[in-house]
Amino acid sequence: MFTGKNNTGKTNVLRAINLFFNPNSYNPKMDMNMIKQLTGGGTQHPTIKITFSDDEIEKGECKKYTISLNLNEKDSRNKYSVNKGKNSPSKFSNSREIEKYLDKKFKCIYLSTTDEDISEQAYTILNDMILKYYKKKNKDIKDTVDEFEERYKGLLETFKSNIGGLESVLSKQFTLFKSNSIDISPKLKIENNTSISEFLLENIKLELDDAYSQVIKAKGAGVQRTSLILLSFFLLNEIYTTTNKIILLDEPEAFLYPLLISGLKDTIESSVKKSNKSQIFLTSHSREFLTEINNPEYSFYNVDQKSVVTEYQRSKNDSDINKYSVISEFDPKTKFEVLKNYGLLDNIDDHETVIICEGRTDRNYIVKILEDKEFRPQIRYEKYSDYVHEKESILTKDLKHDFIPSGAQAVLPLLVYLEKISSINRKVFILLDGDPEGKRVNKLIKNSEYKNLDIKKFVLSEGKEIEDMVYSKSEFIKRVLSISPSIKEKQEEYKKVIDICKVDDSLIAKTEEFIKIYGLDQNIYDLKNKLSTELDSSEIQKDWIISDLEEWFY
């Protein structure tokens, strides 16, 4: 699975793999590096190297070796080569042997999104496999096609051996040009690359029937795309049962609405499980695929584009920008960036590091506290207990399944959900207020009850809430007065009340008392929410918790 921003080179990765197995599909306009096009030189075409882990080439031993495809080689007999290490297979002594091995052992198909018309791509890929499917399923068709192939080859050879004489006769009809000093004469060309399948299936059209049977290109883009993928998977598994299948999917979710994406994803996964000889490389921006980021059946890589300004003697420009793609396996930082960019960090069910807090305001402060870190854990709070309630009925010691909990009460069902939804081992940090409810929930949390969760509890001091911890007294007063017009009207009285607060007092509790005493039009929960937003210019205190978070997660 390749992720990355647009135009970083994800599609080029798939094209490179496809070129390695299908070098005849090379298109210099698409596949040659732009700098090579500008500067020319002896090695202007790509060289592609792929490393294989192979337990079939020699029984009882897994060989790891690298095969190179050099598209600069004009002689096809030299285009493939293998590294000369101790694991290099002895049978690969020349390019032709390597090519035969790849043709026999591998079937690689590439289903792109944008490079070519989808319907044309469908005919190119499917026609060949449909013919093979016919031959495999019906002996009469197989024998007839085999016989035709032999006669077809003989026909081509006959044409080739007599083509010179035909051209000579035709040239006599072009004397008008030559007599007027125009050097034009007819040439007959035989297309050797016209496959038998193209010839035989010229009049067999693949159509889709949804009350009106029509060719693929008459249907919507999403139907075209999905049909192509479904047919390809079916034919690959039916025909190439003993072959290693390499399937390259460029954004399989393209043109599809969400339910179809989920269904297609399930189809792709089940198809791979049916055949242990399938390997899929795909690019995607789909939330449905990205939620599998911790699934061991997936491997995630990120593609990023780098560029350098370089001067080339052979270029007509004073300087050129050389772009190249860097592919890196996911680390915590990359995973965090990808999930954050797609709005998925706090939603996927199998994240391995989690902070549970009581509400959105706590979440906002935690994000601010960890803003300098390369990554941050997933954060869940009462909002996600609604999701838990929808998923399944959860019974705990004092929570009924028809009650959607909030605040500290949401912690218990969240823990049960994280324990049950997947078997991934998680590190969980729980932040609770120092009020009676926070202390009560703290006592109900028994680490031994959760085999998949490694839990650390952090309870604030007696009576304290998170607003008391993140703000100094002066910063707290400044923020409250900037947010609440009604409190600002009583700012002198308010400042006196907060100024005389002791270290153990709760500033937010004193503020709530002040609002009630003066009968102010200010909702305390709305005030707390606004205090936790627009924190960029705020002075936030971190030392009360940052070392505990660092010790636990970093």
Coordinates of C-alpha atoms in Angstrom, one line a residue:
M1 CA 0.0 0.0 0.0
F2 CA 1.6 3.3 -1.2
T3 CA 0.4 6.6 0.3
G4 CA 1.6 10.1 -0.4
K5 CA 0.4 13.5 -1.6
N6 CA -0.6 14.0 -5.2
N7 CA 2.2 14.1 -7.8
T8 CA 4.8 12.5 -5.5
G9 CA 5.3 9.5 -7.8
K10 CA 3.0 6.7 -6.5
T11 CA 1.8 5.8 -10.0
N12 CA 5.3 5.7 -11.3
V13 CA 6.2 3.1 -8.7
L14 CA 3.4 0.8 -10.1
R15 CA 4.5 1.7 -13.7
A16 CA 8.1 0.7 -12.9
I17 CA 7.0 -2.7 -11.6
N18 CA 4.8 -3.3 -14.6
L19 CA 7.6 -2.3 -17.0
F20 CA 9.9 -4.8 -15.3
F21 CA 7.6 -7.7 -16.1
N22 CA 6.2 -6.2 -19.4
P23 CA 9.0 -4.3 -21.0
N24 CA 7.1 -4.1 -24.3
S25 CA 4.7 -1.6 -22.7
Y26 CA 7.5 1.0 -22.3
N27 CA 6.5 4.4 -23.5
P28 CA 9.4 6.9 -23.5
K29 CA 7.0 9.9 -23.3
M30 CA 5.6 8.6 -20.1
D31 CA 8.3 6.5 -18.6
M32 CA 11.6 8.3 -19.3
N33 CA 12.8 10.7 -16.6
M34 CA 12.2 14.3 -17.7
I35 CA 15.9 15.3 -17.1
K36 CA 17.0 12.4 -19.3
Q37 CA 14.7 13.7 -22.0
L38 CA 16.3 17.1 -21.7
T39 CA 19.9 16.0 -21.6
G40 CA 20.0 12.8 -23.6
G41 CA 23.1 10.7 -23.1
G42 CA 23.8 7.0 -23.3
T43 CA 21.7 6.0 -20.4
Q44 CA 18.5 8.0 -21.0
H45 CA 16.1 5.1 -20.5
P46 CA 15.3 3.6 -17.1
T47 CA 17.0 0.7 -15.4
I48 CA 14.7 -1.1 -13.0
K49 CA 15.9 -3.5 -10.3
I50 CA 13.7 -5.8 -8.4
T51 CA 14.8 -8.1 -5.5
F52 CA 13.1 -11.4 -5.1
S53 CA 12.7 -13.7 -2.1
D54 CA 12.3 -17.1 -3.8
D55 CA 11.7 -20.5 -2.2
E56 CA 10.8 -22.2 -5.5
I57 CA 13.9 -21.9 -7.6
E58 CA 15.9 -24.3 -5.5
K59 CA 14.1 -26.8 -3.2
G60 CA 14.5 -26.4 0.5
E61 CA 16.2 -23.1 0.2
C62 CA 15.0 -19.5 0.0
K63 CA 17.1 -17.5 -2.4
K64 CA 17.3 -13.7 -2.4
Y65 CA 18.6 -12.2 -5.6
T66 CA 18.2 -9.0 -7.7
I67 CA 17.2 -8.9 -11.4
S68 CA 17.8 -5.8 -13.4
L69 CA 16.0 -4.7 -16.6
N70 CA 18.1 -2.2 -18.6
L71 CA 15.9 -0.5 -21.2
N72 CA 19.0 1.2 -22.7
E73 CA 20.1 -2.1 -24.2
K74 CA 19.1 -2.1 -27.8
D75 CA 19.7 -5.8 -28.1
S76 CA 16.9 -7.6 -26.3
R77 CA 19.3 -10.5 -25.6
N78 CA 21.0 -8.3 -23.0
K79 CA 18.2 -6.4 -21.4
Y80 CA 17.9 -8.7 -18.2
S81 CA 20.8 -9.5 -15.9
V82 CA 21.1 -10.9 -12.4
N83 CA 23.4 -9.9 -9.5
K84 CA 26.4 -12.1 -9.2
G85 CA 26.2 -12.7 -5.4
K86 CA 26.5 -16.1 -3.8
N87 CA 22.7 -16.5 -3.9
S88 CA 22.5 -15.8 -7.6
P89 CA 20.7 -18.7 -9.3
S90 CA 23.0 -20.7 -11.6
K91 CA 20.3 -21.2 -14.2
F92 CA 20.2 -17.4 -14.9
S93 CA 23.3 -17.3 -17.2
N94 CA 21.8 -15.0 -19.8
S95 CA 19.0 -12.5 -20.4
R96 CA 16.9 -15.0 -22.3
E97 CA 16.8 -17.5 -19.5
I98 CA 15.8 -14.8 -17.0
E99 CA 13.0 -13.7 -19.4
K100 CA 11.7 -17.2 -19.8
Y101 CA 11.7 -17.6 -16.0
L102 CA 9.8 -14.4 -15.5
D103 CA 7.3 -15.3 -18.2
K104 CA 6.7 -18.8 -16.8
K105 CA 6.6 -17.9 -13.1
F106 CA 4.8 -14.5 -13.1
K107 CA 1.8 -12.8 -14.4
C108 CA 1.7 -9.1 -13.8
I109 CA -1.2 -6.9 -14.7
Y110 CA -1.5 -3.1 -14.2
L111 CA -4.9 -1.5 -13.8
S112 CA -4.2 2.3 -14.0
T113 CA -6.6 5.2 -13.3
T114 CA -5.4 8.0 -15.6
D115 CA -2.8 6.8 -18.0
E116 CA -5.2 5.5 -20.7
D117 CA -8.8 5.1 -21.5
I118 CA -10.4 2.5 -19.1
S119 CA -12.4 0.7 -21.8
E120 CA -9.3 0.3 -24.1
Q121 CA -7.4 -1.0 -21.1
A122 CA -10.2 -3.5 -20.4
Y123 CA -9.9 -4.9 -23.9
T124 CA -6.1 -5.1 -23.8
I125 CA -5.9 -7.0 -20.5
L126 CA -9.1 -9.0 -20.7
N127 CA -9.0 -10.3 -24.3
D128 CA -5.8 -12.2 -23.7
M129 CA -7.2 -13.8 -20.5
I130 CA -10.6 -14.5 -21.9
L131 CA -9.0 -16.5 -24.7
K132 CA -6.9 -18.4 -22.3
Y133 CA -10.0 -19.0 -20.2
Y134 CA -11.8 -20.4 -23.2
K135 CA -8.9 -22.7 -24.0
K136 CA -8.7 -24.0 -20.4
K137 CA -12.4 -24.7 -20.0
N138 CA -13.2 -26.2 -23.4
K139 CA -11.0 -28.8 -25.2
D140 CA -12.7 -28.2 -28.6
I141 CA -11.9 -24.5 -28.4
K142 CA -8.3 -25.2 -27.2
D143 CA -7.6 -27.6 -30.1
T144 CA -9.2 -25.2 -32.6
V145 CA -7.2 -22.2 -31.4
D146 CA -4.0 -24.2 -31.3
E147 CA -4.5 -25.3 -34.9
F148 CA -5.4 -21.7 -35.9
E149 CA -2.2 -20.4 -34.2
E150 CA -0.1 -22.7 -36.3
R151 CA -1.8 -21.8 -39.5
Y152 CA -1.6 -18.1 -38.5
K153 CA 2.1 -18.3 -38.0
G154 CA 2.5 -20.0 -41.4
L155 CA 0.4 -17.4 -43.1
L156 CA 2.6 -14.6 -41.6
E157 CA 5.8 -16.4 -42.8
T158 CA 4.3 -16.8 -46.3
F159 CA 3.5 -13.1 -46.5
K160 CA 7.0 -12.2 -45.3
S161 CA 8.7 -14.3 -47.9
N162 CA 6.7 -12.9 -50.8
I163 CA 6.3 -9.3 -49.6
G164 CA 9.2 -8.0 -51.7
G165 CA 7.5 -9.1 -55.0
L166 CA 4.2 -7.6 -54.0
E167 CA 5.9 -4.3 -53.2
S168 CA 7.6 -4.3 -56.6
V169 CA 4.3 -4.8 -58.5
L170 CA 2.6 -2.0 -56.4
S171 CA 5.6 0.4 -57.0
K172 CA 4.7 0.5 -60.8
Q173 CA 1.5 2.3 -59.9
F174 CA 3.6 5.1 -58.3
T175 CA 5.6 6.1 -61.3
L176 CA 3.7 9.4 -61.5
F177 CA 5.5 10.6 -58.3
K178 CA 9.0 9.5 -59.5
S179 CA 8.6 11.1 -62.9
N180 CA 8.0 14.4 -61.0
S181 CA 11.1 13.9 -58.7
I182 CA 8.9 12.9 -55.7
D183 CA 10.5 9.9 -54.1
I184 CA 7.5 7.9 -52.8
S185 CA 6.9 4.2 -53.1
P186 CA 4.5 1.8 -51.2
K187 CA 5.8 -0.4 -48.4
L188 CA 3.9 -3.4 -47.0
K189 CA 4.3 -3.8 -43.2
I190 CA 3.2 -6.9 -41.2
E191 CA 2.3 -6.2 -37.6
N192 CA 4.2 -8.9 -35.7
N193 CA 2.9 -7.5 -32.4
T194 CA -0.7 -8.3 -33.3
S195 CA -1.6 -11.0 -30.8
I196 CA -3.7 -14.0 -31.6
S197 CA -6.2 -12.9 -29.0
E198 CA -6.7 -9.5 -30.7
F199 CA -7.2 -11.3 -34.0
L200 CA -9.6 -13.9 -32.8
L201 CA -11.6 -11.7 -30.4
E202 CA -11.9 -8.8 -33.0
N203 CA -15.7 -9.4 -33.1
I204 CA -16.2 -10.5 -29.5
K205 CA -17.2 -7.4 -27.5
L206 CA -17.2 -7.3 -23.7
E207 CA -20.5 -5.8 -22.7
L208 CA -22.3 -5.1 -19.4
D209 CA -26.0 -5.7 -18.9
D210 CA -28.1 -3.5 -16.6
A211 CA -31.4 -3.9 -18.6
Y212 CA -29.5 -2.5 -21.6
S213 CA -26.5 -4.6 -22.7
Q214 CA -23.8 -2.1 -23.7
V215 CA -20.0 -2.0 -24.2
I216 CA -18.0 -1.1 -21.2
K217 CA -17.3 2.5 -22.3
A218 CA -21.0 3.3 -22.4
K219 CA -21.3 2.7 -18.7
G220 CA -20.3 5.1 -15.9
A221 CA -16.6 5.4 -14.9
G222 CA -17.2 3.7 -11.6
V223 CA -18.9 0.7 -13.2
Q224 CA -16.2 0.4 -15.8
R225 CA -13.4 0.5 -13.2
T226 CA -15.0 -2.0 -10.9
S227 CA -16.0 -4.4 -13.7
L228 CA -12.4 -4.4 -14.9
I229 CA -11.0 -5.2 -11.5
L230 CA -13.6 -7.9 -10.8
L231 CA -13.1 -9.7 -14.1
S232 CA -9.3 -9.5 -13.8
F233 CA -9.3 -11.1 -10.4
F234 CA -11.6 -13.8 -11.5
L235 CA -9.7 -14.7 -14.7
L236 CA -6.3 -14.5 -12.9
N237 CA -7.4 -17.0 -10.3
E238 CA -9.0 -19.3 -12.9
I239 CA -6.2 -19.3 -15.4
Y240 CA -3.0 -18.7 -13.5
T241 CA -3.5 -21.2 -10.7
T242 CA 0.2 -22.1 -10.2
T243 CA 1.6 -18.7 -11.3
N244 CA 2.8 -15.9 -9.0
K245 CA 0.3 -13.1 -9.7
I246 CA 1.5 -9.5 -9.3
I247 CA -1.5 -7.1 -9.4
L248 CA -0.9 -3.4 -9.6
L249 CA -3.9 -1.2 -8.7
D250 CA -3.7 2.5 -9.0
E251 CA -6.4 4.0 -6.7
P252 CA -8.9 1.2 -6.9
E253 CA -11.5 3.5 -5.2
A254 CA -11.4 5.9 -8.2
F255 CA -15.0 7.0 -9.3
L256 CA -16.7 4.9 -6.6
Y257 CA -19.1 5.9 -3.9
P258 CA -18.2 4.7 -0.3
L259 CA -20.3 1.5 -0.1
L260 CA -18.8 0.3 -3.4
I261 CA -15.3 1.0 -2.1
S262 CA -15.9 -1.1 1.0
G263 CA -17.3 -3.9 -1.1
L264 CA -14.5 -3.8 -3.6
K265 CA -11.9 -3.8 -0.8
D266 CA -13.5 -7.0 0.7
T267 CA -13.4 -8.6 -2.8
I268 CA -9.8 -7.7 -3.2
E269 CA -8.9 -9.1 0.2
S270 CA -10.8 -12.4 -0.3
S271 CA -9.4 -12.9 -3.7
V272 CA -5.8 -12.7 -2.4
K273 CA -6.7 -15.1 0.5
K274 CA -8.0 -17.7 -2.1
S275 CA -4.7 -17.7 -3.8
N276 CA -1.5 -17.7 -1.8
K277 CA 0.4 -16.8 -4.9
S278 CA -1.0 -13.3 -5.2
Q279 CA 0.7 -10.0 -4.3
I280 CA -1.0 -6.7 -4.7
F281 CA 0.6 -3.3 -4.9
L282 CA -1.8 -0.4 -4.7
T283 CA -2.0 3.3 -4.3
S284 CA -4.9 4.9 -2.5
H285 CA -6.3 8.0 -0.8
S286 CA -9.2 6.0 0.5
R287 CA -10.2 6.0 4.2
E288 CA -11.4 2.5 3.7
F289 CA -7.9 1.2 2.9
L290 CA -6.0 3.6 5.2
T291 CA -7.9 2.2 8.2
E292 CA -5.9 -1.0 7.7
I293 CA -2.7 0.7 8.7
N294 CA -2.0 -1.7 11.6
N295 CA -3.3 -4.8 9.8
P296 CA -0.4 -7.3 9.5
E297 CA -1.7 -8.5 6.1
Y298 CA -0.9 -5.0 4.8
S299 CA 2.5 -3.3 4.4
F300 CA 2.4 0.5 4.2
Y301 CA 4.9 2.7 2.5
N302 CA 4.9 6.4 1.9
V303 CA 6.1 8.1 -1.3
D304 CA 7.6 11.6 -1.0
Q305 CA 9.1 13.8 -3.7
K306 CA 12.4 15.5 -3.4
S307 CA 14.0 17.9 -5.8
V308 CA 17.5 19.4 -6.4
V309 CA 18.6 22.1 -8.8
T310 CA 21.4 20.8 -11.0
E311 CA 23.3 22.1 -14.0
Y312 CA 23.8 19.8 -17.0
Q313 CA 26.2 20.5 -19.9
R314 CA 23.9 18.9 -22.4
S315 CA 20.8 20.8 -21.3
K316 CA 19.6 24.0 -23.1
N317 CA 18.7 25.4 -19.7
D318 CA 21.0 27.2 -17.3
S319 CA 19.8 24.9 -14.6
D320 CA 17.2 22.1 -14.3
I321 CA 15.2 20.8 -11.4
N322 CA 15.8 17.1 -10.9
K323 CA 12.8 15.4 -9.1
Y324 CA 12.9 12.0 -7.6
S325 CA 10.7 9.9 -5.3
V326 CA 11.7 8.5 -2.0
I327 CA 9.8 5.4 -0.7
S328 CA 9.9 4.8 3.0
E329 CA 8.4 2.2 5.2
F330 CA 6.0 3.7 7.8
D331 CA 7.4 4.8 11.1
P332 CA 5.4 6.4 13.9
K333 CA 6.0 9.9 12.5
T334 CA 4.9 9.0 9.0
K335 CA 1.9 7.1 10.3
F336 CA 0.9 10.1 12.4
E337 CA 1.2 12.5 9.4
V338 CA -0.8 10.3 7.1
L339 CA -3.6 9.6 9.5
K340 CA -3.7 13.2 10.6
N341 CA -3.9 14.4 7.0
Y342 CA -6.8 12.1 6.2
G343 CA -8.6 12.9 9.5
L344 CA -8.3 9.3 10.7
L345 CA -5.9 9.5 13.6
D346 CA -8.6 9.3 16.3
N347 CA -10.9 7.0 14.4
I348 CA -9.2 3.8 13.4
D349 CA -9.9 0.8 15.7
D350 CA -6.5 -0.8 16.0
H351 CA -4.2 2.1 16.9
E352 CA -1.5 0.9 19.2
T353 CA -1.1 4.1 21.4
V354 CA -4.2 5.8 22.9
I355 CA -4.9 8.6 25.3
I356 CA -8.4 8.5 26.9
C357 CA -9.6 11.7 28.5
E358 CA -13.0 13.0 29.6
G359 CA -14.0 15.5 26.9
R360 CA -13.1 17.6 23.9
T361 CA -11.5 20.4 25.9
D362 CA -9.0 17.9 27.4
R363 CA -8.3 16.6 23.9
N364 CA -7.5 20.1 22.6
Y365 CA -5.0 20.8 25.4
I366 CA -3.3 17.4 25.0
V367 CA -2.8 18.2 21.2
K368 CA -1.3 21.5 22.2
I369 CA 1.0 19.9 24.8
L370 CA 2.3 17.4 22.3
E371 CA 2.6 19.7 19.3
D372 CA 6.4 19.6 19.3
K373 CA 6.5 15.8 19.2
E374 CA 7.1 13.9 15.9
F375 CA 3.8 12.0 16.5
R376 CA 1.1 11.9 19.0
P377 CA -1.1 9.0 20.2
Q378 CA -4.7 8.6 19.2
I379 CA -7.0 10.5 21.6
R380 CA -10.5 9.2 22.6
Y381 CA -13.1 10.8 24.8
E382 CA -16.8 10.8 25.5
K383 CA -17.6 11.5 21.8
Y384 CA -16.3 8.1 20.9
S385 CA -18.4 6.3 23.6
D386 CA -21.4 7.2 21.4
Y387 CA -19.8 5.2 18.6
V388 CA -19.2 2.4 21.1
H389 CA -22.9 2.5 22.0
E390 CA -23.9 2.1 18.4
K391 CA -21.5 -0.8 17.9
E392 CA -22.6 -3.1 20.7
S393 CA -24.3 -3.1 24.1
I394 CA -21.7 -2.8 26.8
L395 CA -22.5 -3.8 30.4
T396 CA -20.1 -2.7 33.2
K397 CA -20.6 -2.7 36.9
D398 CA -22.6 0.5 37.1
L399 CA -23.4 1.4 33.4
K400 CA -26.6 0.2 31.7
H401 CA -26.5 -0.5 28.0
D402 CA -29.3 2.0 27.3
F403 CA -27.3 4.8 28.8
I404 CA -24.8 6.8 26.7
P405 CA -22.1 7.9 29.2
S406 CA -20.2 11.2 29.2
G407 CA -17.2 12.7 30.9
A408 CA -15.3 10.3 33.2
Q409 CA -18.1 7.7 32.8
A410 CA -17.2 7.3 29.2
V411 CA -13.7 5.9 30.1
L412 CA -15.0 2.4 31.1
P413 CA -17.0 1.6 27.9
L414 CA -14.1 2.9 25.8
L415 CA -11.7 0.6 27.6
V416 CA -14.0 -2.4 27.1
Y417 CA -14.3 -1.5 23.4
L418 CA -10.6 -1.1 22.8
E419 CA -10.1 -4.5 24.5
K420 CA -12.7 -6.3 22.4
I421 CA -12.5 -4.7 19.0
S422 CA -9.1 -6.1 18.1
S423 CA -6.3 -8.1 19.7
I424 CA -3.6 -5.5 19.1
N425 CA -1.5 -4.7 22.2
R426 CA -2.0 -1.1 23.1
K427 CA -0.4 1.4 25.5
V428 CA -3.2 3.4 27.0
F429 CA -2.9 6.6 29.1
I430 CA -6.0 7.7 31.0
L431 CA -6.4 11.3 32.1
L432 CA -9.0 11.9 34.8
D433 CA -10.2 15.1 36.6
G434 CA -9.6 15.3 40.4
D435 CA -13.4 15.6 41.1
P436 CA -15.4 12.8 42.9
E437 CA -16.5 11.2 39.5
G438 CA -12.9 11.1 38.3
K439 CA -11.7 9.4 41.5
R440 CA -14.6 7.0 41.4
V441 CA -13.9 5.9 37.8
N442 CA -10.2 5.5 38.7
K443 CA -11.1 2.9 41.3
L444 CA -13.2 1.0 38.9
I445 CA -10.4 0.6 36.4
K446 CA -8.6 -2.7 37.0
N447 CA -5.6 -3.2 34.8
S448 CA -5.7 -7.0 35.2
E449 CA -9.1 -7.1 33.5
Y450 CA -7.6 -6.0 30.1
K451 CA -5.2 -8.5 28.6
N452 CA -4.6 -6.4 25.4
L453 CA -4.2 -3.0 27.2
D454 CA -1.2 -1.7 29.1
I455 CA -2.8 1.1 31.2
K456 CA -1.3 4.1 33.0
K457 CA -3.7 6.2 35.0
F458 CA -3.1 9.9 35.7
V459 CA -5.6 11.6 38.1
L460 CA -5.4 15.3 38.7
S461 CA -5.1 16.7 42.2
E462 CA -8.1 17.0 44.5
G463 CA -10.8 19.1 42.9
K464 CA -8.7 20.1 39.9
E465 CA -9.7 20.2 36.2
I466 CA -7.4 20.5 33.2
E467 CA -7.9 24.3 32.9
D468 CA -6.3 24.6 36.4
M469 CA -3.2 22.8 35.1
V470 CA -2.5 24.3 31.7
Y471 CA -2.9 28.0 32.6
S472 CA -1.0 30.2 35.1
K473 CA -3.3 32.4 37.1
S474 CA -2.5 35.5 35.1
E475 CA -3.0 33.7 31.7
F476 CA -6.2 32.2 32.9
I477 CA -7.7 35.6 33.9
K478 CA -6.6 37.1 30.5
R479 CA -8.2 34.3 28.5
V480 CA -11.5 34.3 30.5
L481 CA -11.8 38.1 30.1
S482 CA -11.1 37.9 26.4
I483 CA -13.8 35.3 25.9
S484 CA -16.7 36.3 28.2
P485 CA -18.2 39.8 27.8
S486 CA -20.4 39.3 30.8
I487 CA -17.5 38.4 33.1
K488 CA -15.5 41.3 31.6
E489 CA -18.1 43.7 32.8
K490 CA -17.3 42.6 36.3
Q491 CA -13.6 42.2 35.6
E492 CA -12.3 44.1 38.8
E493 CA -14.5 41.9 41.0
Y494 CA -13.4 38.8 39.0
K495 CA -9.7 39.6 39.2
K496 CA -9.9 39.9 43.0
V497 CA -11.7 36.5 43.4
I498 CA -9.1 34.7 41.3
D499 CA -6.1 36.6 42.7
I500 CA -6.8 35.4 46.2
C501 CA -7.1 31.7 45.1
K502 CA -4.7 29.4 46.8
V503 CA -2.5 26.7 45.1
D504 CA -5.0 24.0 45.9
D505 CA -8.0 25.9 44.7
S506 CA -9.6 25.2 41.3
L507 CA -9.7 28.4 39.1
I508 CA -12.4 27.0 36.9
A509 CA -14.6 26.0 40.0
K510 CA -14.1 29.5 41.4
T511 CA -15.2 31.0 38.0
E512 CA -18.3 28.9 38.0
E513 CA -19.2 30.1 41.5
F514 CA -18.6 33.7 40.4
I515 CA -21.0 33.3 37.5
K516 CA -23.7 32.0 39.8
I517 CA -23.2 34.6 42.5
Y518 CA -23.5 37.5 40.0
G519 CA -26.2 35.8 37.8
L520 CA -24.1 36.3 34.7
D521 CA -25.2 35.2 31.2
Q522 CA -22.3 32.8 30.7
N523 CA -22.5 29.0 30.3
I524 CA -19.5 27.4 32.1
Y525 CA -19.3 24.6 29.5
D526 CA -19.3 27.0 26.6
L527 CA -16.6 29.0 28.4
K528 CA -14.4 25.9 28.9
N529 CA -14.8 24.9 25.3
K530 CA -13.7 28.4 24.1
L531 CA -10.8 28.4 26.5
S532 CA -9.5 25.2 24.9
T533 CA -9.6 26.6 21.3
E534 CA -7.4 29.0 19.4
L535 CA -4.4 28.1 21.6
D536 CA -1.7 29.1 19.1
S537 CA -0.8 32.3 21.0
S538 CA -1.5 31.0 24.5
E539 CA 1.0 30.3 27.2
I540 CA 0.3 26.6 28.0
Q541 CA 2.0 24.9 31.0
K542 CA 3.2 21.4 30.2
D543 CA 5.5 20.4 33.0
W544 CA 2.7 18.9 35.1
I545 CA 2.2 16.0 32.6
I546 CA 4.7 16.1 29.8
S547 CA 7.3 13.9 31.5
D548 CA 4.7 11.2 32.2
L549 CA 3.5 11.2 28.6
E550 CA 7.1 11.1 27.3
E551 CA 8.0 8.2 29.6
W552 CA 4.9 6.2 28.5
F553 CA 4.8 6.8 24.8
Y554 CA 8.2 8.1 23.6

